[in-house]
């Protein structure tokens, strides 16, 4: 049979697997251009479907970006900065400027001033030794800050190509869709063939003018995020849809705090201390005695400590312990992809138990 290619991205068309690249429901050469499912949805609905990649392909892709002069725009999640920062990004982009879009700010408490969030993000970047061209707060879903971001990208790119990079679930597709919707009518044919040399990846090229383009790159899988271990149907229990509400607790000496079955904080203190939690409101927070806390977890995981519906993944039975000591008057301990607990006292020892593979990190509190 004759091999047919997508007129948009050039991929070989197939009509057997709707989830694989190049899918088209009916393979018929009518003489008209044919488009794969992904390109069809971009053309007709201004909607992008996602492509995710593993670390190895991603590294090759980033090397390619570093070989030319361009602007790199990276999206991070306002609720999980360290967990969604692409590690090693600055090395790979090889001196190209990096512009940071902090997405999902609609989920942070609305009482927080944007300037406070921005300064906190800049301190996080400084702490990991990254110099950036700019930082902007956006909500791709609520379409807040999109026009401002486009204007700033245009200013910073100085006539160069733009590459958009980010880990999976930071909202990259939502952002590009918002961008396509705002500018869809001006972009005659947003998609062209593009492959990253040395990889099996394709990326979406959106012409910005006659000579330069914006390239959407595949999402990078960050295995430290809790969501990677859960069924898609359980995301709704973990990922907030509305503004996060802070929930405060007084902890007496040596108590444990359980965040559903997903995390356990053993807090070692003689004096009572204040703790604030920032998790999706469907997750039950439970306080208990530290003594026999492991047995308590084993007995109640997936029941009393239930935030999710599916059987618990295997790594919930093999938890990893992180030993931390708070180093600010208000220190936040993040569980990547889940949320964070803020401890209102310095020099407090905390053991955090999470499913093996999930990242935990500690930073100065934002709130
Ligand atoms: P990608 O993997 O980076 O392409 O991420 P998606 O665009 O698919 O978004 C991942 C999830 O985050 C989806 O459930 C989106 O609805 C949600 N999302 C994306 N942007 C925002 C935002 O600005 N605010 C909120 N609340 N959710 C968002």
Coordinates of C-alpha atoms and ligand atoms in Angstrom, one line a residue:
X1 CA 0.0 0.0 0.0
X2 CA 1.1 3.5 -0.7
X3 CA 2.6 5.3 2.3
X4 CA 0.9 8.5 3.1
X5 CA 2.3 11.3 5.2
X6 CA 0.6 14.0 7.3
X7 CA 0.5 17.3 5.5
X8 CA 1.1 19.1 8.8
X9 CA 4.0 17.4 10.6
X10 CA 5.2 14.9 8.0
X11 CA 4.7 11.9 10.1
X12 CA 3.8 8.6 8.5
X13 CA 0.0 8.1 8.7
X14 CA -1.6 5.0 10.2
X15 CA -5.2 4.1 11.0
X16 CA -4.6 1.2 13.5
X17 CA -3.7 2.8 16.8
X18 CA -5.5 6.0 17.8
X19 CA -3.0 6.6 20.7
X20 CA 0.1 6.4 18.5
X21 CA 1.7 9.0 16.3
X22 CA 0.2 9.7 12.9
X23 CA -3.2 8.3 13.6
X24 CA -6.0 9.1 11.0
X25 CA -9.4 7.4 11.3
X26 CA -9.6 6.7 7.6
X27 CA -6.7 6.3 5.2
X28 CA -8.0 7.5 1.8
X29 CA -6.0 9.4 -0.8
X30 CA -8.6 11.8 -2.1
X31 CA -6.0 14.2 -3.5
X32 CA -6.7 16.6 -0.6
X33 CA -4.0 17.1 2.1
X34 CA -4.3 14.6 4.9
X35 CA -3.7 15.4 8.5
X36 CA -2.9 13.2 11.5
X37 CA -5.1 13.4 14.6
X38 CA -2.8 15.8 16.3
X39 CA -2.4 18.2 13.4
X40 CA -6.1 18.0 12.6
X41 CA -7.0 19.1 16.1
X42 CA -4.5 22.0 16.0
X43 CA -5.9 23.2 12.6
X44 CA -9.6 22.8 13.4
X45 CA -9.8 23.3 17.2
X46 CA -6.6 25.2 17.9
X47 CA -5.9 22.4 20.3
X48 CA -2.7 20.6 20.8
X49 CA -2.4 17.0 21.9
X50 CA 0.6 16.0 23.9
X51 CA 3.8 14.1 23.3
X52 CA 5.8 13.1 26.3
X53 CA 9.4 11.9 26.3
X54 CA 11.9 10.2 28.6
X55 CA 15.1 11.8 30.0
X56 CA 17.4 10.4 27.4
X57 CA 15.6 11.7 24.3
X58 CA 15.1 14.9 26.2
X59 CA 18.8 15.4 26.8
X60 CA 19.5 15.0 23.1
X61 CA 16.8 17.5 22.3
X62 CA 18.2 20.1 24.7
X63 CA 21.6 19.7 23.1
X64 CA 20.1 20.6 19.8
X65 CA 18.5 23.7 21.2
X66 CA 21.9 24.8 22.6
X67 CA 23.5 24.6 19.1
X68 CA 21.6 27.7 17.8
X69 CA 21.0 31.2 19.0
X70 CA 17.5 31.4 20.4
X71 CA 15.3 32.2 23.4
X72 CA 14.3 29.4 25.7
X73 CA 11.0 29.7 27.5
X74 CA 10.4 27.3 30.3
X75 CA 7.2 26.7 32.2
X76 CA 7.2 25.8 35.9
X77 CA 4.3 24.9 38.3
X78 CA 3.7 27.5 41.0
X79 CA 2.8 24.7 43.4
X80 CA 5.9 22.7 42.7
X81 CA 8.8 24.9 41.6
X82 CA 11.8 22.6 42.3
X83 CA 9.9 19.5 41.2
X84 CA 9.1 21.0 37.8
X85 CA 12.3 22.9 37.1
X86 CA 14.1 21.1 34.3
X87 CA 17.4 20.0 35.9
X88 CA 20.5 21.0 34.0
X89 CA 18.5 23.3 31.7
X90 CA 21.1 26.1 31.9
X91 CA 23.9 23.8 30.9
X92 CA 22.1 22.5 27.9
X93 CA 20.9 25.8 26.5
X94 CA 24.5 26.8 26.3
X95 CA 24.2 30.5 27.1
X96 CA 20.9 31.1 25.4
X97 CA 18.6 33.3 27.5
X98 CA 16.0 31.5 29.6
X99 CA 12.6 33.2 30.3
X100 CA 10.5 31.6 33.1
X101 CA 6.7 31.4 33.0
X102 CA 5.3 30.4 36.4
X103 CA 2.0 28.7 35.6
X104 CA -1.1 27.8 37.7
X105 CA -0.8 30.9 39.9
X106 CA -4.6 30.8 40.1
X107 CA -4.2 27.9 42.5
X108 CA -2.1 29.9 45.0
X109 CA -4.1 31.7 47.8
X110 CA -5.4 34.9 46.1
X111 CA -4.4 37.0 49.1
X112 CA -0.8 36.5 48.0
X113 CA 0.6 39.5 46.2
X114 CA 2.1 38.7 42.7
X115 CA 5.2 40.6 43.5
X116 CA 5.8 38.4 46.6
X117 CA 5.4 35.3 44.5
X118 CA 7.8 36.7 41.8
X119 CA 10.5 37.6 44.4
X120 CA 10.2 34.1 46.0
X121 CA 10.6 32.5 42.6
X122 CA 13.7 34.6 41.9
X123 CA 15.2 33.6 45.2
X124 CA 14.5 29.9 44.3
X125 CA 16.3 30.5 41.0
X126 CA 19.2 32.2 42.8
X127 CA 19.4 29.3 45.2
X128 CA 20.0 26.8 42.4
X129 CA 22.3 29.2 40.7
X130 CA 20.3 30.1 37.6
X131 CA 20.4 33.5 35.8
X132 CA 17.2 34.2 33.8
X133 CA 16.1 36.8 31.3
X134 CA 12.8 37.2 33.1
X135 CA 10.0 35.8 35.3
X136 CA 6.3 36.1 34.6
X137 CA 3.3 34.7 36.5
X138 CA 0.5 33.2 34.3
X139 CA -2.5 31.0 34.5
X140 CA -2.7 29.2 31.2
X141 CA -6.1 27.7 32.1
X142 CA -7.7 31.0 33.2
X143 CA -5.9 32.8 30.4
X144 CA -4.3 35.3 32.8
X145 CA -1.1 36.9 31.7
X146 CA -1.0 35.3 28.2
X147 CA -0.9 38.6 26.2
X148 CA 1.7 40.0 28.6
X149 CA 3.8 36.8 28.2
X150 CA 3.6 36.9 24.4
X151 CA 4.7 40.6 24.4
X152 CA 7.6 39.8 26.7
X153 CA 8.7 36.8 24.7
X154 CA 8.6 39.0 21.6
X155 CA 10.8 41.6 23.3
X156 CA 13.3 39.1 24.7
X157 CA 13.7 37.0 21.5
X158 CA 15.2 39.9 19.5
X159 CA 14.2 38.3 16.2
X160 CA 15.3 34.8 17.2
X161 CA 13.5 31.5 17.3
X162 CA 11.7 30.5 20.6
X163 CA 11.8 27.1 22.2
X164 CA 9.2 26.2 24.8
X165 CA 10.3 23.5 27.3
X166 CA 8.8 22.0 30.4
X167 CA 8.1 18.9 32.4
X168 CA 4.9 17.0 31.9
X169 CA 1.7 18.5 33.5
X170 CA 3.1 22.0 34.1
X171 CA 0.5 23.2 31.6
X172 CA 2.6 23.6 28.5
X173 CA -0.1 22.3 26.1
X174 CA -2.7 24.5 27.8
X175 CA -0.4 27.5 27.4
X176 CA 0.3 26.8 23.7
X177 CA -3.4 26.3 23.1
X178 CA -4.1 29.7 24.8
X179 CA -1.5 31.2 22.6
X180 CA -2.9 29.6 19.5
X181 CA -6.4 30.8 20.4
X182 CA -5.2 34.4 20.8
X183 CA -3.2 34.3 17.7
X184 CA -4.8 31.5 15.7
X185 CA -6.3 33.7 13.1
X186 CA -3.0 35.4 12.3
X187 CA -1.2 32.1 12.0
X188 CA -2.2 30.8 8.6
X189 CA -0.6 27.3 8.8
X190 CA 0.8 26.8 12.3
X191 CA 2.4 23.4 11.7
X192 CA 5.3 22.2 9.7
X193 CA 7.6 19.2 9.7
X194 CA 10.3 19.3 12.3
X195 CA 12.4 16.5 13.9
X196 CA 15.1 16.7 16.5
X197 CA 18.2 15.1 14.9
X198 CA 19.3 12.0 16.8
X199 CA 16.0 11.4 18.4
X200 CA 12.6 10.0 17.2
X201 CA 10.9 13.2 18.3
X202 CA 8.9 15.7 16.4
X203 CA 7.9 19.1 17.6
X204 CA 5.4 21.7 16.6
X205 CA 6.6 24.7 14.8
X206 CA 4.5 27.8 14.8
X207 CA 5.7 30.5 12.4
X208 CA 6.1 33.9 14.2
X209 CA 7.1 35.7 11.1
X210 CA 8.7 35.0 7.7
X211 CA 12.0 33.9 9.2
X212 CA 11.4 32.8 12.8
X213 CA 9.3 30.3 14.6
X214 CA 8.2 29.2 18.0
X215 CA 8.9 25.5 18.7
X216 CA 6.9 23.4 21.1
X217 CA 9.0 20.6 22.5
X218 CA 7.7 17.4 24.1
X219 CA 7.0 17.3 27.8
X220 CA 9.8 15.8 29.9
X221 CA 8.8 13.2 32.4
X222 CA 10.1 14.0 35.9
X223 CA 9.9 10.7 37.7
X224 CA 10.0 12.4 41.1
X225 CA 6.4 13.6 40.8
X226 CA 3.8 11.6 42.7
X227 CA 1.4 11.8 39.8
X228 CA 3.6 9.5 37.7
X229 CA 2.8 6.6 40.1
X230 CA -1.0 7.1 40.2
X231 CA -3.8 6.1 37.9
X232 CA -5.0 9.0 35.7
X233 CA -8.4 8.6 37.3
X234 CA -6.9 9.4 40.7
X235 CA -5.4 12.7 39.6
X236 CA -8.6 14.5 40.7
X237 CA -7.9 13.6 44.3
X238 CA -4.4 15.0 44.2
X239 CA -4.4 17.9 41.8
X240 CA -6.3 21.0 43.0
X241 CA -8.8 22.6 40.7
X242 CA -9.5 25.6 42.9
X243 CA -7.4 28.0 45.0
X244 CA -5.5 26.1 47.7
X245 CA -6.7 26.8 51.2
X246 CA -4.2 26.8 54.0
X247 CA -5.1 24.5 56.9
X248 CA -3.4 25.1 60.3
X249 CA -2.7 22.6 63.0
X250 CA -1.1 22.8 66.5
X251 CA 1.2 19.8 66.9
X252 CA 2.0 18.5 70.4
X253 CA 5.3 17.0 71.2
X254 CA 6.4 14.2 68.8
X255 CA 3.3 13.8 66.7
X256 CA 2.9 12.5 63.1
X257 CA 1.0 14.1 60.4
X258 CA -0.4 12.0 57.6
X259 CA -1.3 13.4 54.2
X260 CA -3.7 10.7 53.1
X261 CA -1.6 7.6 52.3
X262 CA 0.8 9.8 50.3
X263 CA 3.1 11.3 52.9
X264 CA 3.9 11.1 56.6
X265 CA 5.7 13.8 58.5
X266 CA 7.2 12.7 61.9
X267 CA 7.9 16.0 63.6
X268 CA 10.4 15.9 66.6
X269 CA 9.6 18.7 69.0
X270 CA 9.3 19.1 72.7
X271 CA 7.2 22.3 72.5
X272 CA 3.9 22.5 70.6
X273 CA 4.4 24.0 67.2
X274 CA 2.2 25.4 64.4
X275 CA 2.1 23.6 61.1
X276 CA 0.2 24.7 57.9
X277 CA -0.7 22.3 55.2
X278 CA -1.4 23.1 51.5
X279 CA -3.0 20.2 49.8
X280 CA -6.0 19.5 47.6
X281 CA -9.1 19.6 50.0
X282 CA -10.1 16.0 49.1
X283 CA -7.0 14.7 50.9
X284 CA -7.6 13.8 54.5
X285 CA -4.9 15.1 56.9
X286 CA -4.6 13.0 60.0
X287 CA -2.7 13.6 63.2
X288 CA -1.5 10.8 65.5
X289 CA 1.1 9.7 68.0
X290 CA 4.5 9.2 66.6
X291 CA 5.0 6.0 68.6
X292 CA 4.0 3.1 66.3
X293 CA 3.4 5.5 63.4
X294 CA 4.7 2.9 60.9
X295 CA 2.3 0.3 62.2
X296 CA -0.5 2.9 62.1
X297 CA 0.3 3.6 58.4
X298 CA 0.5 -0.1 57.5
X299 CA -2.9 -0.6 59.2
X300 CA -4.7 2.3 57.7
X301 CA -3.1 3.1 54.3
X302 CA -5.7 3.1 51.6
X303 CA -8.5 3.2 54.2
X304 CA -8.5 5.9 56.9
X305 CA -5.6 7.4 55.1
X306 CA -7.4 7.4 51.8
X307 CA -7.0 10.1 49.2
X308 CA -7.2 7.8 46.1
X309 CA -9.5 5.2 44.8
X310 CA -7.4 2.7 42.9
X311 CA -5.4 0.0 44.7
X312 CA -2.3 1.6 46.1
X313 CA 0.7 1.3 43.8
X314 CA 3.6 -0.9 44.9
X315 CA 5.9 1.9 45.9
X316 CA 3.4 2.9 48.7
X317 CA 4.5 -0.3 50.4
X318 CA 8.2 0.6 50.0
X319 CA 8.4 4.1 51.3
X320 CA 11.5 6.3 51.4
X321 CA 12.5 8.3 54.5
X322 CA 13.9 11.8 54.1
X323 CA 15.6 13.3 57.2
X324 CA 15.3 17.1 57.3
X325 CA 15.9 20.0 59.7
X326 CA 14.0 23.2 59.2
X327 CA 16.2 26.2 58.5
X328 CA 13.9 29.2 58.4
X329 CA 11.3 30.6 60.8
X330 CA 8.8 29.2 58.3
X331 CA 10.1 26.3 56.3
X332 CA 8.0 24.5 53.6
X333 CA 8.6 20.8 52.9
X334 CA 7.3 19.9 49.5
X335 CA 6.2 16.5 48.3
X336 CA 6.6 16.8 44.5
X337 CA 3.2 16.7 42.7
X338 CA 1.2 16.6 46.0
X339 CA 1.6 19.9 47.9
X340 CA 3.5 21.1 51.0
X341 CA 3.6 21.4 54.7
X342 CA 5.0 24.5 56.4
X343 CA 6.6 24.3 59.8
X344 CA 6.6 27.5 61.9
X345 CA 9.8 26.9 63.8
X346 CA 13.5 26.8 63.0
X347 CA 15.8 23.8 63.7
X348 CA 13.1 21.2 64.0
X349 CA 13.9 17.7 62.9
X350 CA 11.4 16.1 60.6
X351 CA 11.3 12.6 59.0
X352 CA 9.2 12.5 55.8
X353 CA 8.0 9.2 54.4
X354 CA 6.8 9.1 50.8
X355 CA 6.4 6.3 48.2
X356 CA 9.8 5.3 46.9
X357 CA 10.8 7.5 43.9
X358 CA 8.8 10.6 44.9
X359 CA 10.9 13.7 45.5
X360 CA 10.8 15.7 48.7
X361 CA 12.5 19.1 49.1
X362 CA 12.6 21.9 51.6
X363 CA 12.6 25.7 51.0
X364 CA 11.9 29.0 52.7
X365 CA 8.1 29.3 52.9
X366 CA 6.2 31.4 50.3
X367 CA 3.2 31.9 52.6
Ligands
LIG1 P1 1.5 19.6 29.9 O1 1.8 18.2 30.2 O2 2.6 20.5 30.4 O3 1.2 19.9 28.4 O4 0.2 20.0 30.7 P2 -1.3 20.3 30.4 O5 -1.4 21.5 29.6 O6 -1.9 19.0 29.8 O7 -1.9 20.6 31.8 C1 -1.8 19.6 32.9 C2 -3.0 19.8 33.8 O8 -2.8 21.1 34.4 C3 -4.3 19.8 33.1 O9 -5.2 19.2 34.0 C4 -4.6 21.3 33.0 O10 -6.0 21.5 33.0 C5 -4.0 21.9 34.2 N1 -3.6 23.3 34.1 C6 -2.8 23.8 33.1 N2 -2.6 25.1 33.2 C7 -3.3 25.4 34.4 C8 -3.5 26.7 35.1 O11 -3.0 27.7 34.7 N3 -4.2 26.6 36.2 C9 -4.8 25.4 36.7 N4 -5.5 25.5 37.8 N5 -4.6 24.3 36.0 C10 -3.9 24.3 34.9

